[in-house]
mmCIF file of C-alpha atoms in Angstrom:
data_model
loop_
_atom_site.group_PDB
_atom_site.id
_atom_site.type_symbol
_atom_site.label_atom_id
_atom_site.label_comp_id
_atom_site.label_asym_id
_atom_site.label_seq_id
_atom_site.Cartn_x
_atom_site.Cartn_y
_atom_site.Cartn_z
ATOM 1 C CA UNK A 15 -128.264 -105.978 -194.505
ATOM 2 C CA UNK A 16 -130.221 -105.558 -197.762
ATOM 3 C CA UNK A 17 -130.691 -102.145 -199.072
ATOM 4 C CA UNK A 18 -134.452 -101.237 -199.502
ATOM 5 C CA UNK A 19 -135.685 -97.775 -201.254
ATOM 6 C CA UNK A 20 -139.252 -96.934 -201.342
ATOM 7 C CA UNK A 21 -141.744 -94.380 -202.048
ATOM 8 C CA UNK A 22 -144.731 -93.785 -199.687
ATOM 9 C CA UNK A 23 -147.725 -91.469 -200.465
ATOM 10 C CA UNK A 24 -149.155 -89.500 -197.831
ATOM 11 C CA UNK A 25 -151.272 -92.470 -196.766
ATOM 12 C CA UNK A 26 -147.940 -93.723 -195.320
ATOM 13 C CA UNK A 27 -148.533 -97.329 -195.978
ATOM 14 C CA UNK A 28 -145.300 -98.258 -197.622
ATOM 15 C CA UNK A 29 -143.547 -96.516 -194.943
ATOM 16 C CA UNK A 30 -145.401 -98.366 -192.149
ATOM 17 C CA UNK A 31 -144.830 -101.574 -194.142
ATOM 18 C CA UNK A 32 -140.925 -101.117 -193.920
ATOM 19 C CA UNK A 33 -140.879 -99.773 -190.392
ATOM 20 C CA UNK A 34 -143.183 -102.578 -188.988
ATOM 21 C CA UNK A 35 -140.730 -105.041 -190.550
ATOM 22 C CA UNK A 36 -137.952 -103.310 -188.869
ATOM 23 C CA UNK A 37 -135.928 -102.526 -192.202
ATOM 24 C CA UNK A 38 -133.832 -99.501 -192.567
ATOM 25 C CA UNK A 39 -134.673 -97.965 -195.891
ATOM 26 C CA UNK A 40 -133.988 -94.714 -198.094
ATOM 27 C CA UNK A 41 -137.208 -92.796 -199.035
ATOM 28 C CA UNK A 42 -137.895 -91.550 -202.487
ATOM 29 C CA UNK A 43 -139.327 -88.112 -201.645
ATOM 30 C CA UNK A 44 -142.630 -86.860 -202.722
ATOM 31 C CA UNK A 45 -141.470 -83.278 -203.546
ATOM 32 C CA UNK A 46 -140.868 -82.683 -207.254
ATOM 33 C CA UNK A 47 -137.699 -80.506 -206.677
ATOM 34 C CA UNK A 48 -136.374 -82.684 -203.651
ATOM 35 C CA UNK A 49 -133.160 -84.322 -204.228
ATOM 36 C CA UNK A 50 -133.208 -87.966 -204.623
ATOM 37 C CA UNK A 51 -131.466 -90.624 -202.392
ATOM 38 C CA UNK A 52 -128.024 -91.264 -203.362
ATOM 39 C CA UNK A 53 -127.846 -95.133 -204.323
ATOM 40 C CA UNK A 54 -124.336 -96.590 -204.864
ATOM 41 C CA UNK A 55 -125.259 -100.731 -204.451
ATOM 42 C CA UNK A 56 -127.883 -103.013 -204.995
ATOM 43 C CA UNK A 57 -131.367 -102.388 -203.718
ATOM 44 C CA UNK A 58 -134.817 -103.428 -203.485
ATOM 45 C CA UNK A 59 -137.490 -101.031 -204.692
ATOM 46 C CA UNK A 60 -140.895 -100.918 -202.725
ATOM 47 C CA UNK A 61 -143.620 -99.083 -204.296
ATOM 48 C CA UNK A 62 -147.266 -98.437 -204.140
ATOM 49 C CA UNK A 63 -149.655 -98.252 -207.218
ATOM 50 C CA UNK A 64 -151.618 -95.481 -208.286
ATOM 51 C CA UNK A 65 -153.498 -95.266 -211.710
ATOM 52 C CA UNK A 66 -157.092 -95.048 -212.991
ATOM 53 C CA UNK A 67 -159.458 -98.124 -213.614
ATOM 54 C CA UNK A 68 -157.519 -99.120 -216.777
ATOM 55 C CA UNK A 69 -154.073 -99.270 -214.893
ATOM 56 C CA UNK A 70 -152.581 -95.826 -216.483
ATOM 57 C CA UNK A 71 -150.314 -93.987 -214.287
ATOM 58 C CA UNK A 72 -149.874 -96.988 -212.089
ATOM 59 C CA UNK A 73 -146.203 -96.178 -211.198
ATOM 60 C CA UNK A 74 -145.692 -93.205 -208.929
ATOM 61 C CA UNK A 75 -144.179 -90.245 -210.757
ATOM 62 C CA UNK A 76 -141.471 -89.897 -208.131
ATOM 63 C CA UNK A 77 -140.390 -93.596 -208.762
ATOM 64 C CA UNK A 78 -140.296 -92.907 -212.535
ATOM 65 C CA UNK A 79 -138.155 -89.874 -211.729
ATOM 66 C CA UNK A 80 -135.920 -92.077 -209.477
ATOM 67 C CA UNK A 81 -135.620 -94.788 -212.093
ATOM 68 C CA UNK A 82 -135.111 -92.583 -214.979
ATOM 69 C CA UNK A 83 -131.548 -91.905 -213.881
ATOM 70 C CA UNK A 84 -129.165 -94.872 -215.148
ATOM 71 C CA UNK A 85 -126.836 -94.509 -212.186
ATOM 72 C CA UNK A 86 -129.544 -95.411 -209.755
ATOM 73 C CA UNK A 87 -131.511 -97.842 -212.263
ATOM 74 C CA UNK A 88 -128.419 -99.886 -212.564
ATOM 75 C CA UNK A 89 -128.608 -100.945 -208.963
ATOM 76 C CA UNK A 90 -132.155 -102.156 -208.849
ATOM 77 C CA UNK A 91 -132.335 -105.984 -208.024
ATOM 78 C CA UNK A 92 -135.896 -106.654 -207.303
ATOM 79 C CA UNK A 93 -139.268 -105.021 -206.467
ATOM 80 C CA UNK A 94 -141.888 -105.459 -203.756
ATOM 81 C CA UNK A 95 -145.406 -103.975 -204.682
ATOM 82 C CA UNK A 96 -147.885 -102.560 -202.308
ATOM 83 C CA UNK A 97 -151.557 -101.718 -203.128
ATOM 84 C CA UNK A 98 -155.206 -102.524 -202.397
ATOM 85 C CA UNK A 99 -156.664 -105.789 -203.514
ATOM 86 C CA UNK A 100 -160.095 -103.828 -204.210
ATOM 87 C CA UNK A 101 -158.223 -102.951 -207.367
ATOM 88 C CA UNK A 102 -158.497 -106.554 -208.692
ATOM 89 C CA UNK A 103 -156.274 -107.591 -211.630
ATOM 90 C CA UNK A 104 -154.512 -103.991 -211.126
ATOM 91 C CA UNK A 105 -153.548 -105.076 -207.563
ATOM 92 C CA UNK A 106 -149.775 -103.773 -207.127
ATOM 93 C CA UNK A 107 -149.622 -103.112 -210.996
ATOM 94 C CA UNK A 108 -146.687 -100.427 -210.574
ATOM 95 C CA UNK A 109 -144.577 -103.203 -209.256
ATOM 96 C CA UNK A 110 -145.511 -105.569 -212.199
ATOM 97 C CA UNK A 111 -144.683 -102.584 -214.461
ATOM 98 C CA UNK A 112 -141.184 -101.647 -213.061
ATOM 99 C CA UNK A 113 -139.977 -105.493 -213.051
ATOM 100 C CA UNK A 114 -140.979 -105.821 -216.423
ATOM 101 C CA UNK A 115 -139.487 -102.722 -217.536
ATOM 102 C CA UNK A 116 -136.296 -103.008 -215.460
ATOM 103 C CA UNK A 117 -135.941 -106.788 -216.010
ATOM 104 C CA UNK A 118 -135.873 -107.681 -212.498
ATOM 105 C CA UNK A 119 -138.089 -110.176 -210.491
ATOM 106 C CA UNK A 120 -141.105 -108.985 -208.631
ATOM 107 C CA UNK A 121 -140.713 -110.632 -205.092
ATOM 108 C CA UNK A 122 -143.955 -109.861 -203.334
ATOM 109 C CA UNK A 123 -147.404 -108.108 -203.823
ATOM 110 C CA UNK A 124 -148.677 -106.835 -200.469
ATOM 111 C CA UNK A 125 -151.754 -105.211 -199.636
ATOM 112 C CA UNK A 126 -151.728 -101.861 -197.847
ATOM 113 C CA UNK A 127 -149.104 -101.786 -194.889
ATOM 114 C CA UNK A 128 -149.164 -105.457 -194.796
ATOM 115 C CA UNK A 129 -149.831 -108.227 -191.982
ATOM 116 C CA UNK A 130 -147.131 -109.624 -189.392
ATOM 117 C CA UNK A 131 -146.892 -112.546 -191.826
ATOM 118 C CA UNK A 132 -145.686 -110.022 -194.592
ATOM 119 C CA UNK A 133 -143.227 -108.335 -192.420
ATOM 120 C CA UNK A 134 -141.614 -111.752 -191.748
ATOM 121 C CA UNK A 135 -141.472 -112.588 -195.445
ATOM 122 C CA UNK A 136 -139.634 -109.308 -195.782
ATOM 123 C CA UNK A 137 -137.418 -109.915 -193.095
ATOM 124 C CA UNK A 138 -136.754 -113.509 -194.607
ATOM 125 C CA UNK A 139 -135.869 -111.702 -197.992
ATOM 126 C CA UNK A 140 -133.640 -109.240 -196.366
ATOM 127 C CA UNK A 141 -131.751 -112.148 -194.535
ATOM 128 C CA UNK A 142 -131.721 -114.092 -197.869
ATOM 129 C CA UNK A 143 -130.425 -111.124 -199.866
ATOM 130 C CA UNK A 144 -127.810 -110.091 -197.244
ATOM 131 C CA UNK A 145 -126.346 -113.825 -197.283
ATOM 132 C CA UNK A 146 -126.239 -114.219 -201.165
ATOM 133 C CA UNK A 147 -125.393 -110.684 -202.646
ATOM 134 C CA UNK A 148 -123.099 -108.013 -201.973
ATOM 135 C CA UNK A 149 -124.674 -104.957 -200.375
ATOM 136 C CA UNK A 150 -122.634 -101.917 -199.576
ATOM 137 C CA UNK A 151 -122.924 -100.353 -196.175
ATOM 138 C CA UNK A 152 -125.636 -97.550 -195.784
ATOM 139 C CA UNK A 153 -127.222 -95.516 -193.450
ATOM 140 C CA UNK A 154 -131.160 -95.131 -193.307
ATOM 141 C CA UNK A 155 -133.537 -94.879 -190.633
ATOM 142 C CA UNK A 156 -135.810 -98.020 -190.022
#
């Protein structure tokens, strides 16, 4: 099974997305002083977008903190973005920023906590990555 790592704000949309898709995942904590999850193998990051009308601040600070550690960042293989389509061109911009800066593919952009079709697409990606890449075993809650 693919490793999934995510950040979810108080809205809980990103957490709900992964739960609805039935994918176990490690959560990046909201608290600034909380320890980050240990990652020792390839993973897909799922992140919401924040920021203002210009896109400034789109990547959540905890995601930046998580990826600033080269030991964790080296295992990032792809990104999935979540957001609100009401932001137009800035929809799910954090995922675009992370993908560009970390030179990994942006797999999907999903609105809010997704739909049944989005959950199926995530499950298909999980299956694909599990078959084609070596993801070491880990424990996380669905």
